[in-house]
Amino acid sequence: MKALHIKLWRDLRRLRAQVATIALVVAIGVAGFVGMFSVHASLERSRDAFYRDNRLADVFASVKRAPLHLRDRLAAIDGVADVRLDVVFDAQIALADADAPVTGRFMGLDLAQVHARRQGLNALTLRAGRWPERGQALEAVVNDRFATARGLRPGDRVDAVLNGKLERVHVVGTAISPEYVFATRGGAPDDKTFGIWWIDAERMRDAFDMQGAFNQVSMRVDTGASSDAVIAAADRLLGAYGTLGAVGRERQLSAKIVADELAQLRVMGTVLPAIFLAVAMFILNVVISRQVATQRSQIAALKALGYGDGAIAWHYIQLAQVIAGCGVLAGLGLSVWIGQLMLGLYDEVFRFNRLAYFTAPWLVAASALIAGSAAALGTWNAIRAVVRLKPAQAMQPPAPPRYRRTLIERLAGHRRVRTGALMVIRNVERRPLRAAFTVTGIAMAVALQISGAFWLDAIAHIMDVQFRQVQQGDVLIHFHQPVPRTVTRELRRLPGVIDAEPYRSEPVRVLARGRTEDAVLLGLEDNARLMRAVDDSRGAVPMPAHGLVLSSLLARAIGARVGDRVTVEFRLWHQTLAEVEVVDVVHTLMGMQAFMRLDAMNVLARDGDGVAEAALQVDPVALPAFWEAVKRAPAINSVFDKAGAMASFRQTTSRNMGVFSGILTLFAIAMAVGIVYNAARITLSERAWELASLRVLGMTRAEVSVLLLAELGAELLLALPAGAAVGWALAHLLMRLMSSDSIDFPVVIEPSTYATAALTVLAAGAASALLVRRQIDRLDLVAVLKVRE
């Protein structure tokens, strides 16, 4: 074995603690990079296979009511390969385990195709039970996630109000659909209060008076054909029937949510691991540079024996590469644990036919290359020092540094500073780059923990704004068809109802400055209290007598400002067009929305004074009696129970985000330990002679420890505010990279989040300091004082 190889293994054994901590930081970066990208690849492969095997359509459109004979004209559109027509309606369902009725989306199912195993577009996959049969009983299959959340099994029976008629529905099976990988009414997890029910298509048409008609169309586009051209042709053909507008697969709600989640995973898998690898590069730079400084005589001897600069430089590169290699191997193992944990969480949210963890070979190669490059960059300064060092110069001790009076010593009050504190200040000020590296690394550990925990704060803020400020009512009711505004009188007579307010929501298309955007227009009563427009900073915004109020997301999308005139096109009913002045822009958090006073909206729509929605405030004590009355009200199509939705949302998001935040917290702790421990060990090796001398002069172990550890404490305290600032900036960067046109995710960081991150890193730093304190106590004074330095 060559001498340099023997030296390499001896150096690794002597630096084993520092090697382990640096490798841990590298491992975390590799694990985050490989794990998150593997989850991304696994989800993407499963999604694409599910969409392909179950023939998910490329274009979707909803209409008020259109005749079935349009199928031939839709199929004749250039580029259309297949067409599916459906009848889809929401209805309230009474479950035995729930006081409040839940909402079911009922869809027609062609039983002949299902039993012949030749389903067309958006084919279902049966997960349990059997397919429905024609007969006296109304049988249904239910989407798997809803059935799991509600404990429904084949053989269960529930009551549903279909078009005002109470029907007994027999659950015979559960299924998954590519159209509802993520089943939701508005983008939030809603498994307990919203489910998809497939029943016989003929029974569906009879129940909802849709004989010879459909209200939803799906189309598959030929390979190479333009989806935009198909969408435009479909809009022209369906326009007379009150269409909401055709959309491509990328804008279909379920597919869009899945795609947005994949995009966010890619961002997280790129930004966060890069921070860990950068910190590992900084630590390697300091460690290897210190190795060169303490092995001057060995380097001189090697050069005198004929080893060239390249061979010696390669020796130190190998040292860094071995450390990085250990980190890569550990990181690959850790990535499997992280990936499978996260994939398990996604398996509870998304339903695919198959979801298996998969790591692409290129990810392993890329992680090794990135870690190796980071290690090489981290040793660059040390390599330069090796090349420049002459044998005769290396045989001599290094020239002592030139000391000057520090800034604190030049200040008038420096004599008031105690000697120990002055020594710490001198050491920090005379090595500013090293101190800056340590402070930066610790600050990044704080920032990473903040970037993982702030999501919980942001979600809590969204829930507060949406459920407590915007929707101050306890229950939202949707009717089968528009009813007079005087319906609030009947609603107030229901058990426990304290107040009731009607409102109206209509799908519209808003045009301004040559841009067009689909949105929802809400008509609110003057001084509405139970359903309001709320600005995130200004609070509740009163509805103006005339004019339009735009949400900030919608205003930004169409480039509209206050004072502009925009065109509003109603998509259903009379499909009127009107030009309206924008009188205000409100910063809302959810969706593309516009607001008007209810009276003004009805005048604008020119379709009467009816409403189809109402917000209710209900006495909690009387809720059981209230729900019983709602279940017996045939005019009510569906309900939204705010308390149930909040509980479901909080349970799902808190668990998923809690796991993600916990992983980042563990990573931040490991990162802080690695940085603080390495900084302390390097400082100890540099100042061992000085500390031993102070021991010989009579200072105790505790006093000597304070001199060393106080410097680390000062760097920790400097890092905390810097970490808070970097965490705030990192949170904003992540939100900017993961921005969506459907939600304006706020960056909300509570003081408790900053405090928790700071205390966690402080505790990790204290634990690292205690480990180094043991090394100080074990100093061999005689051996240390013999060192030439």
mmCIF file of C-alpha atoms in Angstrom, residues 490-704:
data_model
loop_
_atom_site.group_PDB
_atom_site.id
_atom_site.type_symbol
_atom_site.label_atom_id
_atom_site.label_comp_id
_atom_site.label_asym_id
_atom_site.label_seq_id
_atom_site.Cartn_x
_atom_site.Cartn_y
_atom_site.Cartn_z
ATOM 1 C CA GLU A 490 -88.474 29.640 5.727
ATOM 2 C CA LEU A 491 -84.845 28.958 6.551
ATOM 3 C CA ARG A 492 -85.088 30.989 9.763
ATOM 4 C CA ARG A 493 -87.950 28.738 10.842
ATOM 5 C CA LEU A 494 -85.711 25.659 10.801
ATOM 6 C CA PRO A 495 -84.685 24.432 14.280
ATOM 7 C CA GLY A 496 -81.762 26.380 15.724
ATOM 8 C CA VAL A 497 -81.341 28.839 12.835
ATOM 9 C CA ILE A 498 -80.335 32.236 14.235
ATOM 10 C CA ASP A 499 -79.890 34.066 10.950
ATOM 11 C CA ALA A 500 -79.952 33.364 7.209
ATOM 12 C CA GLU A 501 -78.578 35.345 4.271
ATOM 13 C CA PRO A 502 -79.026 34.571 0.576
ATOM 14 C CA TYR A 503 -76.160 34.958 -1.856
ATOM 15 C CA ARG A 504 -75.526 34.041 -5.461
ATOM 16 C CA SER A 505 -72.484 32.544 -7.170
ATOM 17 C CA GLU A 506 -72.233 32.245 -10.936
ATOM 18 C CA PRO A 507 -69.460 31.077 -13.266
ATOM 19 C CA VAL A 508 -68.388 33.990 -15.469
ATOM 20 C CA ARG A 509 -65.704 34.878 -17.950
ATOM 21 C CA VAL A 510 -63.997 38.243 -17.376
ATOM 22 C CA LEU A 511 -62.323 40.057 -20.277
ATOM 23 C CA ALA A 512 -59.960 43.035 -19.972
ATOM 24 C CA ARG A 513 -56.979 44.374 -21.912
ATOM 25 C CA GLY A 514 -57.190 41.501 -24.390
ATOM 26 C CA ARG A 515 -56.970 38.899 -21.626
ATOM 27 C CA THR A 516 -59.679 36.432 -20.611
ATOM 28 C CA GLU A 517 -60.056 34.496 -17.383
ATOM 29 C CA ASP A 518 -62.733 32.186 -16.010
ATOM 30 C CA ALA A 519 -63.899 33.175 -12.531
ATOM 31 C CA VAL A 520 -66.740 32.949 -10.031
ATOM 32 C CA LEU A 521 -68.920 36.026 -9.454
ATOM 33 C CA LEU A 522 -70.457 36.280 -5.979
ATOM 34 C CA GLY A 523 -73.505 38.448 -5.413
ATOM 35 C CA LEU A 524 -73.727 39.487 -1.742
ATOM 36 C CA GLU A 525 -76.375 41.430 0.090
ATOM 37 C CA ASP A 526 -75.626 44.877 1.408
ATOM 38 C CA ASN A 527 -73.943 44.599 4.832
ATOM 39 C CA ALA A 528 -73.714 40.827 4.488
ATOM 40 C CA ARG A 529 -72.384 39.181 7.618
ATOM 41 C CA LEU A 530 -72.412 35.417 7.083
ATOM 42 C CA MET A 531 -70.714 35.410 3.645
ATOM 43 C CA ARG A 532 -68.392 38.327 2.931
ATOM 44 C CA ALA A 533 -65.570 39.600 0.775
ATOM 45 C CA VAL A 534 -62.512 39.879 3.019
ATOM 46 C CA ASP A 535 -59.230 41.572 2.216
ATOM 47 C CA ASP A 536 -56.294 39.850 3.910
ATOM 48 C CA SER A 537 -55.013 43.156 5.295
ATOM 49 C CA ARG A 538 -58.088 45.441 5.332
ATOM 50 C CA GLY A 539 -60.650 42.981 6.653
ATOM 51 C CA ALA A 540 -64.272 42.855 5.459
ATOM 52 C CA VAL A 541 -64.953 44.956 2.350
ATOM 53 C CA PRO A 542 -68.489 46.417 1.934
ATOM 54 C CA MET A 543 -70.118 45.875 -1.421
ATOM 55 C CA PRO A 544 -70.403 49.082 -3.496
ATOM 56 C CA ALA A 545 -73.802 50.136 -4.860
ATOM 57 C CA HIS A 546 -72.524 49.710 -8.408
ATOM 58 C CA GLY A 547 -69.450 48.244 -10.024
ATOM 59 C CA LEU A 548 -67.286 45.189 -9.632
ATOM 60 C CA VAL A 549 -64.797 44.148 -6.944
ATOM 61 C CA LEU A 550 -62.018 41.841 -8.189
ATOM 62 C CA SER A 551 -59.843 39.476 -6.209
ATOM 63 C CA SER A 552 -56.143 40.237 -6.504
ATOM 64 C CA LEU A 553 -55.478 36.930 -8.297
ATOM 65 C CA LEU A 554 -58.093 37.718 -10.941
ATOM 66 C CA ALA A 555 -57.011 41.355 -11.312
ATOM 67 C CA ARG A 556 -53.414 40.255 -11.798
ATOM 68 C CA ALA A 557 -54.369 37.582 -14.326
ATOM 69 C CA ILE A 558 -56.282 39.993 -16.600
ATOM 70 C CA GLY A 559 -54.177 43.085 -15.844
ATOM 71 C CA ALA A 560 -57.129 45.092 -14.506
ATOM 72 C CA ARG A 561 -56.883 48.053 -12.122
ATOM 73 C CA VAL A 562 -59.377 50.178 -10.228
ATOM 74 C CA GLY A 563 -61.199 52.441 -12.710
ATOM 75 C CA ASP A 564 -60.897 50.019 -15.646
ATOM 76 C CA ARG A 565 -63.988 48.723 -17.387
ATOM 77 C CA VAL A 566 -64.139 44.973 -17.909
ATOM 78 C CA THR A 567 -66.571 42.720 -19.755
ATOM 79 C CA VAL A 568 -68.378 40.077 -17.723
ATOM 80 C CA GLU A 569 -69.874 37.119 -19.598
ATOM 81 C CA PHE A 570 -72.307 34.903 -17.689
ATOM 82 C CA ARG A 571 -71.740 31.289 -18.714
ATOM 83 C CA LEU A 572 -75.132 29.815 -17.740
ATOM 84 C CA TRP A 573 -78.798 30.779 -17.905
ATOM 85 C CA HIS A 574 -79.227 33.841 -20.166
ATOM 86 C CA GLN A 575 -75.487 34.066 -20.972
ATOM 87 C CA THR A 576 -75.550 37.850 -20.949
ATOM 88 C CA LEU A 577 -72.563 40.102 -21.543
ATOM 89 C CA ALA A 578 -72.133 43.379 -19.678
ATOM 90 C CA GLU A 579 -69.438 45.990 -19.229
ATOM 91 C CA VAL A 580 -68.725 46.917 -15.604
ATOM 92 C CA GLU A 581 -66.324 49.290 -13.879
ATOM 93 C CA VAL A 582 -63.777 47.876 -11.444
ATOM 94 C CA VAL A 583 -64.250 49.845 -8.214
ATOM 95 C CA ASP A 584 -61.970 47.869 -5.880
ATOM 96 C CA VAL A 585 -59.385 45.063 -5.742
ATOM 97 C CA VAL A 586 -59.278 42.867 -2.628
ATOM 98 C CA HIS A 587 -56.441 40.589 -1.611
ATOM 99 C CA THR A 588 -58.240 37.284 -1.131
ATOM 100 C CA LEU A 589 -56.487 33.966 -0.625
ATOM 101 C CA MET A 590 -58.641 31.565 -2.596
ATOM 102 C CA GLY A 591 -59.393 31.382 -6.299
ATOM 103 C CA MET A 592 -60.312 33.656 -9.171
ATOM 104 C CA GLN A 593 -63.249 35.626 -7.767
ATOM 105 C CA ALA A 594 -65.255 38.783 -8.347
ATOM 106 C CA PHE A 595 -67.862 40.378 -6.079
ATOM 107 C CA MET A 596 -70.938 42.558 -6.577
ATOM 108 C CA ARG A 597 -73.967 43.636 -4.625
ATOM 109 C CA LEU A 598 -76.682 41.016 -5.147
ATOM 110 C CA ASP A 599 -79.215 43.493 -6.572
ATOM 111 C CA ALA A 600 -76.702 44.857 -9.067
ATOM 112 C CA MET A 601 -75.671 41.338 -10.101
ATOM 113 C CA ASN A 602 -79.277 40.314 -10.797
ATOM 114 C CA VAL A 603 -79.786 43.431 -12.921
ATOM 115 C CA LEU A 604 -76.566 42.662 -14.782
ATOM 116 C CA ALA A 605 -77.519 39.012 -15.415
ATOM 117 C CA ARG A 606 -81.069 39.890 -16.504
ATOM 118 C CA ASP A 607 -82.431 36.527 -15.367
ATOM 119 C CA GLY A 608 -84.618 37.378 -12.399
ATOM 120 C CA ASP A 609 -84.218 37.859 -8.683
ATOM 121 C CA GLY A 610 -83.690 34.248 -7.588
ATOM 122 C CA VAL A 611 -80.833 32.791 -5.562
ATOM 123 C CA ALA A 612 -79.543 29.226 -5.283
ATOM 124 C CA GLU A 613 -77.401 29.544 -2.145
ATOM 125 C CA ALA A 614 -77.788 30.692 1.446
ATOM 126 C CA ALA A 615 -75.524 31.018 4.477
ATOM 127 C CA LEU A 616 -76.954 30.121 7.877
ATOM 128 C CA GLN A 617 -75.935 30.766 11.449
ATOM 129 C CA VAL A 618 -77.097 27.872 13.621
ATOM 130 C CA ASP A 619 -77.200 27.399 17.384
ATOM 131 C CA PRO A 620 -74.733 24.560 18.124
ATOM 132 C CA VAL A 621 -77.061 23.127 20.749
ATOM 133 C CA ALA A 622 -79.816 22.694 18.177
ATOM 134 C CA LEU A 623 -77.645 21.219 15.403
ATOM 135 C CA PRO A 624 -79.018 17.629 15.614
ATOM 136 C CA ALA A 625 -82.600 18.860 15.158
ATOM 137 C CA PHE A 626 -81.456 21.245 12.410
ATOM 138 C CA TRP A 627 -79.768 18.451 10.446
ATOM 139 C CA GLU A 628 -82.841 16.246 10.713
ATOM 140 C CA ALA A 629 -84.956 19.059 9.257
ATOM 141 C CA VAL A 630 -82.443 19.634 6.412
ATOM 142 C CA LYS A 631 -82.500 15.940 5.501
ATOM 143 C CA ARG A 632 -86.279 16.180 5.058
ATOM 144 C CA ALA A 633 -86.083 19.312 2.853
ATOM 145 C CA PRO A 634 -86.359 18.161 -0.794
ATOM 146 C CA ALA A 635 -85.482 21.568 -2.242
ATOM 147 C CA ILE A 636 -81.989 21.461 -0.703
ATOM 148 C CA ASN A 637 -79.492 19.960 -3.116
ATOM 149 C CA SER A 638 -76.375 19.883 -0.940
ATOM 150 C CA VAL A 639 -74.961 21.408 2.224
ATOM 151 C CA PHE A 640 -71.565 22.525 3.452
ATOM 152 C CA ASP A 641 -70.945 21.905 7.153
ATOM 153 C CA LYS A 642 -68.161 24.284 8.133
ATOM 154 C CA ALA A 643 -67.278 22.530 11.377
ATOM 155 C CA GLY A 644 -66.972 19.135 9.686
ATOM 156 C CA ALA A 645 -64.957 20.542 6.780
ATOM 157 C CA MET A 646 -62.584 22.331 9.163
ATOM 158 C CA ALA A 647 -62.044 19.189 11.229
ATOM 159 C CA SER A 648 -61.330 17.087 8.123
ATOM 160 C CA PHE A 649 -59.050 19.731 6.635
ATOM 161 C CA ARG A 650 -57.166 20.190 9.889
ATOM 162 C CA GLN A 651 -56.713 16.464 10.422
ATOM 163 C CA THR A 652 -55.357 15.777 6.944
ATOM 164 C CA THR A 653 -53.131 18.812 6.497
ATOM 165 C CA SER A 654 -51.827 18.878 10.072
ATOM 166 C CA ARG A 655 -50.693 15.268 9.824
ATOM 167 C CA ASN A 656 -49.081 15.571 6.397
ATOM 168 C CA MET A 657 -47.447 18.929 7.070
ATOM 169 C CA GLY A 658 -46.468 17.775 10.556
ATOM 170 C CA VAL A 659 -44.521 14.845 9.085
ATOM 171 C CA PHE A 660 -42.813 17.108 6.552
ATOM 172 C CA SER A 661 -41.990 19.692 9.235
ATOM 173 C CA GLY A 662 -40.699 16.954 11.547
ATOM 174 C CA ILE A 663 -38.325 15.639 8.880
ATOM 175 C CA LEU A 664 -36.937 19.116 8.247
ATOM 176 C CA THR A 665 -36.564 19.688 11.989
ATOM 177 C CA LEU A 666 -34.494 16.507 12.344
ATOM 178 C CA PHE A 667 -32.397 17.594 9.369
ATOM 179 C CA ALA A 668 -31.884 21.050 10.863
ATOM 180 C CA ILE A 669 -30.776 19.545 14.177
ATOM 181 C CA ALA A 670 -28.299 17.244 12.438
ATOM 182 C CA MET A 671 -27.037 20.183 10.414
ATOM 183 C CA ALA A 672 -26.584 22.359 13.517
ATOM 184 C CA VAL A 673 -24.755 19.558 15.342
ATOM 185 C CA GLY A 674 -22.464 19.001 12.378
ATOM 186 C CA ILE A 675 -21.593 22.668 12.049
ATOM 187 C CA VAL A 676 -21.139 23.458 15.744
ATOM 188 C CA TYR A 677 -19.212 20.285 16.504
ATOM 189 C CA ASN A 678 -16.829 20.749 13.580
ATOM 190 C CA ALA A 679 -16.303 24.426 14.395
ATOM 191 C CA ALA A 680 -15.544 23.549 18.005
ATOM 192 C CA ARG A 681 -13.180 20.701 17.098
ATOM 193 C CA ILE A 682 -11.289 22.872 14.629
ATOM 194 C CA THR A 683 -10.991 25.686 17.139
ATOM 195 C CA LEU A 684 -9.834 23.234 19.808
ATOM 196 C CA SER A 685 -7.108 21.813 17.554
ATOM 197 C CA GLU A 686 -5.917 25.331 16.686
ATOM 198 C CA ARG A 687 -5.912 26.623 20.256
ATOM 199 C CA ALA A 688 -4.878 23.439 22.081
ATOM 200 C CA TRP A 689 -1.404 24.840 22.908
ATOM 201 C CA GLU A 690 -2.938 28.103 24.131
ATOM 202 C CA LEU A 691 -5.548 26.350 26.275
ATOM 203 C CA ALA A 692 -3.001 23.947 27.719
ATOM 204 C CA SER A 693 -0.762 26.871 28.590
ATOM 205 C CA LEU A 694 -3.619 28.544 30.437
ATOM 206 C CA ARG A 695 -4.232 25.305 32.355
ATOM 207 C CA VAL A 696 -0.581 25.187 33.380
ATOM 208 C CA LEU A 697 -0.823 28.832 34.507
ATOM 209 C CA GLY A 698 -3.606 27.876 36.920
ATOM 210 C CA MET A 699 -6.926 28.196 35.081
ATOM 211 C CA THR A 700 -9.493 25.475 35.768
ATOM 212 C CA ARG A 701 -11.043 23.202 33.161
ATOM 213 C CA ALA A 702 -14.303 25.125 33.389
ATOM 214 C CA GLU A 703 -12.559 28.471 32.832
ATOM 215 C CA VAL A 704 -10.639 27.108 29.860
#
